[in-house]
Coordinates of C-alpha atoms in Angstrom, one line a residue:
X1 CA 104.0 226.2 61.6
X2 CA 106.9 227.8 63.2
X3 CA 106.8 225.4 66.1
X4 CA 106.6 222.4 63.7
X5 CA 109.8 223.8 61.6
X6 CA 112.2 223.7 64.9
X7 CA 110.8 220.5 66.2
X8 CA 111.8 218.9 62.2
X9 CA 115.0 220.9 62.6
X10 CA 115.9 219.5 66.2
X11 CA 114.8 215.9 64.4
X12 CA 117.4 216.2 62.0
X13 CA 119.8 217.5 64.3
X14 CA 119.0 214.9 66.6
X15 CA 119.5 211.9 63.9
X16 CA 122.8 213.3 62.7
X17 CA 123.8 213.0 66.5
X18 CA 122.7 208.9 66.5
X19 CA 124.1 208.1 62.7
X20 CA 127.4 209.9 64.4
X21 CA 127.5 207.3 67.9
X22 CA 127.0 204.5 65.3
X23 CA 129.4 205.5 63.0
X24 CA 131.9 205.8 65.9
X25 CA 130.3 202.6 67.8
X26 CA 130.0 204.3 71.1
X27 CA 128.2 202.2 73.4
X28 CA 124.8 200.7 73.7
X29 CA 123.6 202.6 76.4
X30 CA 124.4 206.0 74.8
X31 CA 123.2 205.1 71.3
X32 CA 119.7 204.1 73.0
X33 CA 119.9 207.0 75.3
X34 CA 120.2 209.3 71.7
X35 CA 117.8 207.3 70.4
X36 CA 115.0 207.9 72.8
X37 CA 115.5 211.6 72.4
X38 CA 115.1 211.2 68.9
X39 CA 111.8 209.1 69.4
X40 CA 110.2 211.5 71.8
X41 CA 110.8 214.7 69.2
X42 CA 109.1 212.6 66.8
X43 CA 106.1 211.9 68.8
X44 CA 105.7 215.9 69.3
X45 CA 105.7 216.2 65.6
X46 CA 102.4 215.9 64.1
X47 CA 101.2 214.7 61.1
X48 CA 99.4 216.6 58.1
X49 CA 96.1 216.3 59.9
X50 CA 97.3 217.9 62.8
X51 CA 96.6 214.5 65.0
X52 CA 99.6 214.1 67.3
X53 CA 101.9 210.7 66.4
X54 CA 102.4 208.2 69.1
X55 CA 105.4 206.2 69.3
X56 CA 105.2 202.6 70.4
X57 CA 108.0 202.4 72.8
X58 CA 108.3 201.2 76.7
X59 CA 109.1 203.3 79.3
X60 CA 112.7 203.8 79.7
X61 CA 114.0 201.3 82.4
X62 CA 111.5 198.4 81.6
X63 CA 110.6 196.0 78.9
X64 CA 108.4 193.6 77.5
X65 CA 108.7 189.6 78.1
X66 CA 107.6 187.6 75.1
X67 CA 106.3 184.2 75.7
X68 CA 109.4 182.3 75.8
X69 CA 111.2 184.3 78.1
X70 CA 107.9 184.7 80.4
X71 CA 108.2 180.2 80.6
X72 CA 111.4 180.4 81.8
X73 CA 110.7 183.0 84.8
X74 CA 107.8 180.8 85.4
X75 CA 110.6 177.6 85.7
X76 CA 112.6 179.6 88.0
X77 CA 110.1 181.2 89.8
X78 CA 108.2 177.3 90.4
X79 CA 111.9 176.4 91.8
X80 CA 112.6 179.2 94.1
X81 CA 108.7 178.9 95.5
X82 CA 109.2 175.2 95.8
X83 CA 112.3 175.7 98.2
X84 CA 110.2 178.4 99.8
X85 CA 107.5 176.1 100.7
X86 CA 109.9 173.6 101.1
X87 CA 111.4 175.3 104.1
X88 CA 107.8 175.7 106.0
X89 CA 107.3 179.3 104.8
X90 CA 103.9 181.3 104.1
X91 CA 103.7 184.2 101.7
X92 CA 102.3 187.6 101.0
X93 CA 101.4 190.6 99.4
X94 CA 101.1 194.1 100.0
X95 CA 100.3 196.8 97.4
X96 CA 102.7 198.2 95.0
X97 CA 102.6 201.7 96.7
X98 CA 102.8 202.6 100.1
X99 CA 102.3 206.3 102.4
X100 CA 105.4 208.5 101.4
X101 CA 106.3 208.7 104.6
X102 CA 106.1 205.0 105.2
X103 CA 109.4 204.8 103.0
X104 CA 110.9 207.9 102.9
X105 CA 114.2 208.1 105.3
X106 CA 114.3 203.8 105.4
X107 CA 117.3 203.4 102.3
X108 CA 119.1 206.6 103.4
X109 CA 121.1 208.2 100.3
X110 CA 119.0 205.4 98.0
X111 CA 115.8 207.8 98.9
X112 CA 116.1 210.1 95.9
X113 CA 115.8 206.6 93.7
X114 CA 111.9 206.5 95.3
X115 CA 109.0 207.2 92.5
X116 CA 106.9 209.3 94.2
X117 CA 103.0 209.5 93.2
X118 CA 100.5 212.6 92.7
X119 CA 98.6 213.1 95.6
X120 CA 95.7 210.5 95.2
X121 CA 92.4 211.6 97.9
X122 CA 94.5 213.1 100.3
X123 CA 97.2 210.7 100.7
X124 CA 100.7 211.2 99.6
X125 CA 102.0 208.0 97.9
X126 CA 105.2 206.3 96.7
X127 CA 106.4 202.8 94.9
X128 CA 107.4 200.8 96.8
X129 CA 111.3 200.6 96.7
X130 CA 111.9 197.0 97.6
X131 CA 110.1 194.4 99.6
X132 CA 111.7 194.6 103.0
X133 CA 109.7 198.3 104.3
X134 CA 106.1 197.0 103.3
X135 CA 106.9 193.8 105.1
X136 CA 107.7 196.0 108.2
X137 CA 104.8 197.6 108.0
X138 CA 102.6 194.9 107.4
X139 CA 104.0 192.9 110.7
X140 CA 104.1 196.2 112.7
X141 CA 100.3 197.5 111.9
X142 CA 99.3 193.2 112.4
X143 CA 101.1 193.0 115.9
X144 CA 102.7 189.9 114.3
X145 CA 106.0 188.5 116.3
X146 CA 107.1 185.5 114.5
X147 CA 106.5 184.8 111.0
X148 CA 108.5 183.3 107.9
X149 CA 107.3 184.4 104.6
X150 CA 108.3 184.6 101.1
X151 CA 107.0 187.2 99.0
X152 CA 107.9 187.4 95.0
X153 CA 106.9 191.2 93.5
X154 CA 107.6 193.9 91.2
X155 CA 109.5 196.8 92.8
X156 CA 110.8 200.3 91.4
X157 CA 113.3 202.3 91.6
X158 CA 113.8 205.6 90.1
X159 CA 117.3 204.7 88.6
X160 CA 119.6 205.7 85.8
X161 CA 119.3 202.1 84.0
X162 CA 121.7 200.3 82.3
X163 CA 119.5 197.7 81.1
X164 CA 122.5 196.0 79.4
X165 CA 123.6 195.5 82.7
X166 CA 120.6 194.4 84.2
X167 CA 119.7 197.5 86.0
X168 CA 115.8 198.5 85.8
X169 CA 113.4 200.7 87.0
X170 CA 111.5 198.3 87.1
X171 CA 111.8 194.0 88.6
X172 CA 111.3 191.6 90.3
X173 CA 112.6 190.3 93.8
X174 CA 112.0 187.1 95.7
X175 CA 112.6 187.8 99.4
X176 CA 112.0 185.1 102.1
X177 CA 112.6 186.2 105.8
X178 CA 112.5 184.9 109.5
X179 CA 110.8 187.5 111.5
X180 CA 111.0 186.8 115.5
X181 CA 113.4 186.2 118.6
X182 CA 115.3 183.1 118.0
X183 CA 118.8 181.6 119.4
X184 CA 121.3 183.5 117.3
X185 CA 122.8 182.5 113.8
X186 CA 120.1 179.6 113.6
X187 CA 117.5 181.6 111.4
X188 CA 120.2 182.7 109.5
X189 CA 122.0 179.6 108.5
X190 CA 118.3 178.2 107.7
X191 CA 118.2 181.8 105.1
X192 CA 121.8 180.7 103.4
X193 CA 120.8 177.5 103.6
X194 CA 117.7 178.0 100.8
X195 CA 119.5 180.4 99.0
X196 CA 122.3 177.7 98.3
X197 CA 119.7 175.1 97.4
X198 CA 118.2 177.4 95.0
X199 CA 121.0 178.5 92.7
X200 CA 122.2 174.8 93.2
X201 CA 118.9 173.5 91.4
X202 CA 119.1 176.3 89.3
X203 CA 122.1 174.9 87.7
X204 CA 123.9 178.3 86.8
X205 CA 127.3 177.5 87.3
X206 CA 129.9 178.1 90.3
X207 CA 128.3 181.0 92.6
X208 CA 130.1 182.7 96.2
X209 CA 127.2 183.6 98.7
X210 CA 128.2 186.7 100.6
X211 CA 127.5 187.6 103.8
X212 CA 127.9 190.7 106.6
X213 CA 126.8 191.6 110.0
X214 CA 126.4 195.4 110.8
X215 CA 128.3 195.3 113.7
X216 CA 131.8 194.0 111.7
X217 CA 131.2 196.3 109.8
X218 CA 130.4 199.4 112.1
X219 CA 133.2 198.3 114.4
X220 CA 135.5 198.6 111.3
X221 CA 134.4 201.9 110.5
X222 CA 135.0 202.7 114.2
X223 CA 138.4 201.4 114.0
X224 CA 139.4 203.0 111.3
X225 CA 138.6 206.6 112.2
X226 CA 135.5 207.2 110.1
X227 CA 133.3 209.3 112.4
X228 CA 129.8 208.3 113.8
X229 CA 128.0 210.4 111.4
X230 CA 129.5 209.3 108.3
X231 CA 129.1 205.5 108.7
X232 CA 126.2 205.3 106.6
X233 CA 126.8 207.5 104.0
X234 CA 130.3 205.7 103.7
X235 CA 128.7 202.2 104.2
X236 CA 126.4 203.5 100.9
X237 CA 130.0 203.5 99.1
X238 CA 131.8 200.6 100.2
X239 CA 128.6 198.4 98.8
X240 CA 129.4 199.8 95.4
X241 CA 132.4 197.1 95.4
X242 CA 130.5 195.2 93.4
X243 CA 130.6 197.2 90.9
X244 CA 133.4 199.5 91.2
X245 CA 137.5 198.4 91.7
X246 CA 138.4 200.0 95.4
X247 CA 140.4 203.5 93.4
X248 CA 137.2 204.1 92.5
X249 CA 135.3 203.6 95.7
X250 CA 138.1 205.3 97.9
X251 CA 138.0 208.4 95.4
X252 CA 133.8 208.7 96.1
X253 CA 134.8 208.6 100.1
X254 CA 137.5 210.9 100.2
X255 CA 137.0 213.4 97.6
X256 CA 133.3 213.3 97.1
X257 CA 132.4 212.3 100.9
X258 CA 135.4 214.3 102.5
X259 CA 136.9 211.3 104.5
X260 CA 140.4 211.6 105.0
X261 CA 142.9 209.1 103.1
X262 CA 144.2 207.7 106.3
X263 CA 141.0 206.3 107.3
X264 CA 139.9 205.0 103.4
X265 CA 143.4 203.5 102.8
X266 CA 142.9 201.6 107.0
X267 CA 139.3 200.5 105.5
X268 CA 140.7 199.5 102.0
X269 CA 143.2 196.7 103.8
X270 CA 139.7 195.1 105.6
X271 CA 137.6 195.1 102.6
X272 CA 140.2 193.5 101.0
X273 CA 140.2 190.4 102.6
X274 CA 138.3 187.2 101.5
X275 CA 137.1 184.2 103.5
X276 CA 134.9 182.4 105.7
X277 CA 135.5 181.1 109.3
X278 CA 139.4 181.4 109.1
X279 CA 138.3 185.2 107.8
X280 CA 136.5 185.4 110.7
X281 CA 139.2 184.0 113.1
X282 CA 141.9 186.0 111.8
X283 CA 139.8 189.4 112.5
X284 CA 139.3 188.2 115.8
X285 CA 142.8 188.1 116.7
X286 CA 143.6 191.6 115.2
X287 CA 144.4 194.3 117.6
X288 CA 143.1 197.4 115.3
X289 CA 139.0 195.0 115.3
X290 CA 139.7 193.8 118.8
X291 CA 139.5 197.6 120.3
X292 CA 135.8 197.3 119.4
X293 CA 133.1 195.0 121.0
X294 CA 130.5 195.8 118.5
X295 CA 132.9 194.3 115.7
X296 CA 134.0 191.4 118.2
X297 CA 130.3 190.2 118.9
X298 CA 129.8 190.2 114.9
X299 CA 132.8 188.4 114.1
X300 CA 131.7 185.7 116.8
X301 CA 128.7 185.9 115.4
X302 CA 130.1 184.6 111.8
X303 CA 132.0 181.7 113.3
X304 CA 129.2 180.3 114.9
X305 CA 126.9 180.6 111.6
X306 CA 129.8 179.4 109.7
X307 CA 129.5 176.4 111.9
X308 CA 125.9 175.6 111.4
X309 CA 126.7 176.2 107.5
X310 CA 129.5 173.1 107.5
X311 CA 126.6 171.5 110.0
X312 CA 124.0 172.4 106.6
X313 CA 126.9 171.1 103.9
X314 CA 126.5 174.6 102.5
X315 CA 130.3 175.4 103.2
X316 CA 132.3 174.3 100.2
X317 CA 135.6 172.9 101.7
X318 CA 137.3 172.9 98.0
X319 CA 136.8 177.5 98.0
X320 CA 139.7 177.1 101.5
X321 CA 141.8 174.2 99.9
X322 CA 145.3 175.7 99.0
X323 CA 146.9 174.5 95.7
X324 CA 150.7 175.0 96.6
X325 CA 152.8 176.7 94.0
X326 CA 155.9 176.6 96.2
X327 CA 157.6 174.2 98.8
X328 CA 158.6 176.9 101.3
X329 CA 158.1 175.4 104.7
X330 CA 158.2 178.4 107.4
X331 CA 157.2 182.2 107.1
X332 CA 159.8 184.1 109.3
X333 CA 157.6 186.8 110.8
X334 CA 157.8 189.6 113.0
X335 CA 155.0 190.9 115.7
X336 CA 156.2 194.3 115.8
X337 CA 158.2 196.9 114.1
X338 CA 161.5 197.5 113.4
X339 CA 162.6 193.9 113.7
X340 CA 163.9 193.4 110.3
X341 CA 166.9 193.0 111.1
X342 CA 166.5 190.2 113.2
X343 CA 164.4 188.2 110.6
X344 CA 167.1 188.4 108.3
X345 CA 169.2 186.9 111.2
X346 CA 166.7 184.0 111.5
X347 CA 165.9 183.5 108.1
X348 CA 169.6 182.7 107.0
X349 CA 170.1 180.4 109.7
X350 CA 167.1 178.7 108.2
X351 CA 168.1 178.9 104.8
X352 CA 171.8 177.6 106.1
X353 CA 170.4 174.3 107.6
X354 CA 168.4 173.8 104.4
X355 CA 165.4 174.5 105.7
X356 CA 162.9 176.6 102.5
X357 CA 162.0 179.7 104.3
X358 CA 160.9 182.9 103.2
X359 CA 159.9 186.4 104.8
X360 CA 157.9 189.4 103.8
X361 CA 160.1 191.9 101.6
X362 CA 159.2 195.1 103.7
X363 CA 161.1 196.3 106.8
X364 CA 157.6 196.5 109.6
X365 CA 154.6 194.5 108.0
X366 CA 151.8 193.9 109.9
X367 CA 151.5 190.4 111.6
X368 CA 148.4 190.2 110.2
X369 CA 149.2 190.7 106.7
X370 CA 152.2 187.8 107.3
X371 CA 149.9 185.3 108.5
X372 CA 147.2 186.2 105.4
X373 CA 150.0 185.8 103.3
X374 CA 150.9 182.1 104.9
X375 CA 147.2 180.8 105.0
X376 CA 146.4 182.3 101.2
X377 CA 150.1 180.7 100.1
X378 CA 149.6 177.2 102.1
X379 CA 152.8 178.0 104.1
X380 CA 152.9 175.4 106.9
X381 CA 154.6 177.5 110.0
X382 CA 155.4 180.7 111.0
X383 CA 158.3 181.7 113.0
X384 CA 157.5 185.0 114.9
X385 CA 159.9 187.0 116.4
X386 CA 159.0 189.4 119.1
X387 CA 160.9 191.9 121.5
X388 CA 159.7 189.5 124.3
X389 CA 161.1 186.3 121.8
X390 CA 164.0 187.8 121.7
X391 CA 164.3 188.8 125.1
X392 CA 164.0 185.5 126.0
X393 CA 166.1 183.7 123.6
X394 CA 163.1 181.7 121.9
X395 CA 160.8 181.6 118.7
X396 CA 157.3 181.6 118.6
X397 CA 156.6 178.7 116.2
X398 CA 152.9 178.5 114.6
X399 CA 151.1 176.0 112.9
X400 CA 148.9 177.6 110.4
X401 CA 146.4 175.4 109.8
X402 CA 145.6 174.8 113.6
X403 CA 146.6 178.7 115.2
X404 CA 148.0 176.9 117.7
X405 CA 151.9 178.1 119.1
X406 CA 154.5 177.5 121.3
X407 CA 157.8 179.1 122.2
X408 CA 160.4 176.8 121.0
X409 CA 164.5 177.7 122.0
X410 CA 166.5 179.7 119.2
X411 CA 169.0 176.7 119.6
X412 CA 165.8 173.7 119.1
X413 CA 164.5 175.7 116.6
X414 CA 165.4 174.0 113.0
X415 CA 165.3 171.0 114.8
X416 CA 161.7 171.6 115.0
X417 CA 160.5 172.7 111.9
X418 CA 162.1 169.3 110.5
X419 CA 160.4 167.2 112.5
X420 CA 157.0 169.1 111.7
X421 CA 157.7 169.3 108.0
X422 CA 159.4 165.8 107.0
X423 CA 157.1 163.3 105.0

């Protein structure tokens, strides 16, 4: 009686904390989260019989589909299998657990997210996590070399879900791979290639494709001063941009993940950056990526897949078209430091001969950073001076939009720029 007394009293105690969250409309997520406590105290209270109450509830993380909802995952799913198939691929299955030891130590920090089954016979067993490890495991213990498969399954992870947001512990994912040796980048494009079709038929709206190679990334870490054995446990942060804005994400590397600030705030500039093959190119030509091969063999790498994309018309030429919001015609730029004096010196002759110039407003930026600025702003030229320029009484003139340069005489200089830029 005693027992059923305290579990009433924590009921009421419990209800007054959910009437509170909705009287001060906290959020969704916290009023359910109240709620389910609320739930479970009332299924432990039982009724004047003495039978125990059940409460009809799903497990927290999942849902029901009802049958409207269930046709339209059969229309998308009929879509993305049609592509599939489309594309010359077989499919699969494997079951929906696997050996614990099969997955544990494959997602790294992600591990602790595994559900992890009583032992059954013997055998240890988990969920599987995603589709990827079982796929593995299935080519590896078949001796299979070349294969391309789709394979559409549940998966489950042992999350904290925000269901609101879309996060489950339990879903669906549709994975098609390429397994085999192949010329590089060729596979790949094929892979982007489907997945661009897809949302296309689909019809959901505008949509960006992203896309990595381990080495860029890597190399970057290297760059940067993250050491060896942090690059995945800092990797496991960075993909949390997404979600997160970058304070966020450089407060989780340096204060929960001890990396120092110099090395977040060098990765925070890369991450930063947006593009395709001029992304690509521009990465290739800076000296902080260049000191690593790994990074170097990735970027080239990118350009050539980017090439088979505009090859596939999956490349959407209208995402690089600039729409100009000013008329300046010539970036005056500096290669190294402590030159900004001497910009100033160039960009008032410039601005003197009529000529709509403009520089960056800080006394050493990074050459880089000027010609991101000239590409993302539709500037036309850049005029770079450098302690060799100078030396040698000449400009480096660029063209943006083709990389190409040549050193033109201080004295030729606006005489140039108005030939390139008249209508």
């Amino acid at each position: 009686m005693d027992d059923k007394a305290q579990i009433q009293e924590a009921i009421k105690c419990q209800g007054e904390v959910v009437r509170k969250l909705k009287a001060e409309k906290a959020s969704k997520e916290q009023i359910d989260e109240e709620v389910a406590k609320l739930l479970e105290l009332k299924a432990h209270l039982g009724g004047d019989d003495g039978k125990h109450q059940f409460v009809l509830k799903t497990a927290k993380g999942t849902r029901d589909y009802n049958p409207k909802q269930m046709a339209i995952r059969e229309k998308v799913f009929n879509t993305i299998v049609s592509c599939f198939k489309r594309h010359g691929a077989e499919t699969i299955d494997t079951p929906v657990f696997e050996l614990k030891e099969t997955l544990t130590g494959k997602y790294g920090e992600d591990s602790k997210l595994i559900y992890d089954l009583k032992d059954q016979g013997g055998e240890l067993l988990s969920l599987r996590y995603d589709l990827t490890v079982p796929f593995a495991r299935y080519l590896a213990m078949n001796k299979i070399t070349n294969i391309k498969r789709y394979h559409i399954a549940k998966v489950y992870r042992r999350d904290n879900p925000a269901m609101t947001r879309g996060r489950y512990r339990e879903f669906y994912q549709c994975d098609f791979d390429i397994a085999g040796q192949y010329d590089a980048m060729i596979p790949d494009a094929e892979c982007l290639k489907i997945v661009h079709e897809i949302l296309s038929e689909l019809d959901l709206g505008d949509f960006r494709i992203k896309v990595n190679d381990r080495r860029i990334l890597d190399g970057m870490f290297a760059v940067c001063g993250v050491p060896d054995n942090m690059f995945r446990t800092i990797c496991s942060t960075v993909d949390k941009l997404d979600k997160l804005p970058w304070e966020a994400v450089k407060n989780e590397m340096v204060n929960e993940k001890g990396l120092s600030e110099e090395a977040a705030d060098q990765i925070g500039v890369y991450v930063g950056m947006q593009g395709g093959m001029d992304l690509a190119e521009r990465l290739l030509q800076d000296q902080k990526m260049c000191q690593s091969t790994q990074a170097c063999a990735g970027l080239t790498d990118i350009k050539l897949l980017f090439s088979y994309l505009q090859l596939f018309q999956v490349t959407d030429k209208a995402s690089t078209e600039k729409i100009r919001t000013t008329e300046v015609q010539v970036m005056v730029a500096a290669a190294q430091k402590n030159l900004l004096e001497e910009r100033l010196r160039l960009i008032t002759e410039l601005w003197n001969a009529g000529i709509k110039a403009e520089l960056m407003y800080k006394k050493s930026p990074k050459l880089l950073s000027q010609l991101q600025h000239c590409e993302e702003s539709g500037i036309p030229l850049v005029a770079i001076l450098g302690e060799q320029e100078l030396k040698n009484g000449v400009v480096k003139l660029r063209n943006v939009a083709t990389r190409d340069e040549v050193d033109i005489s201080r004295a030729d200089l606006i005489a140039e720029i108005k030939k390139r830029t008249s209508a």
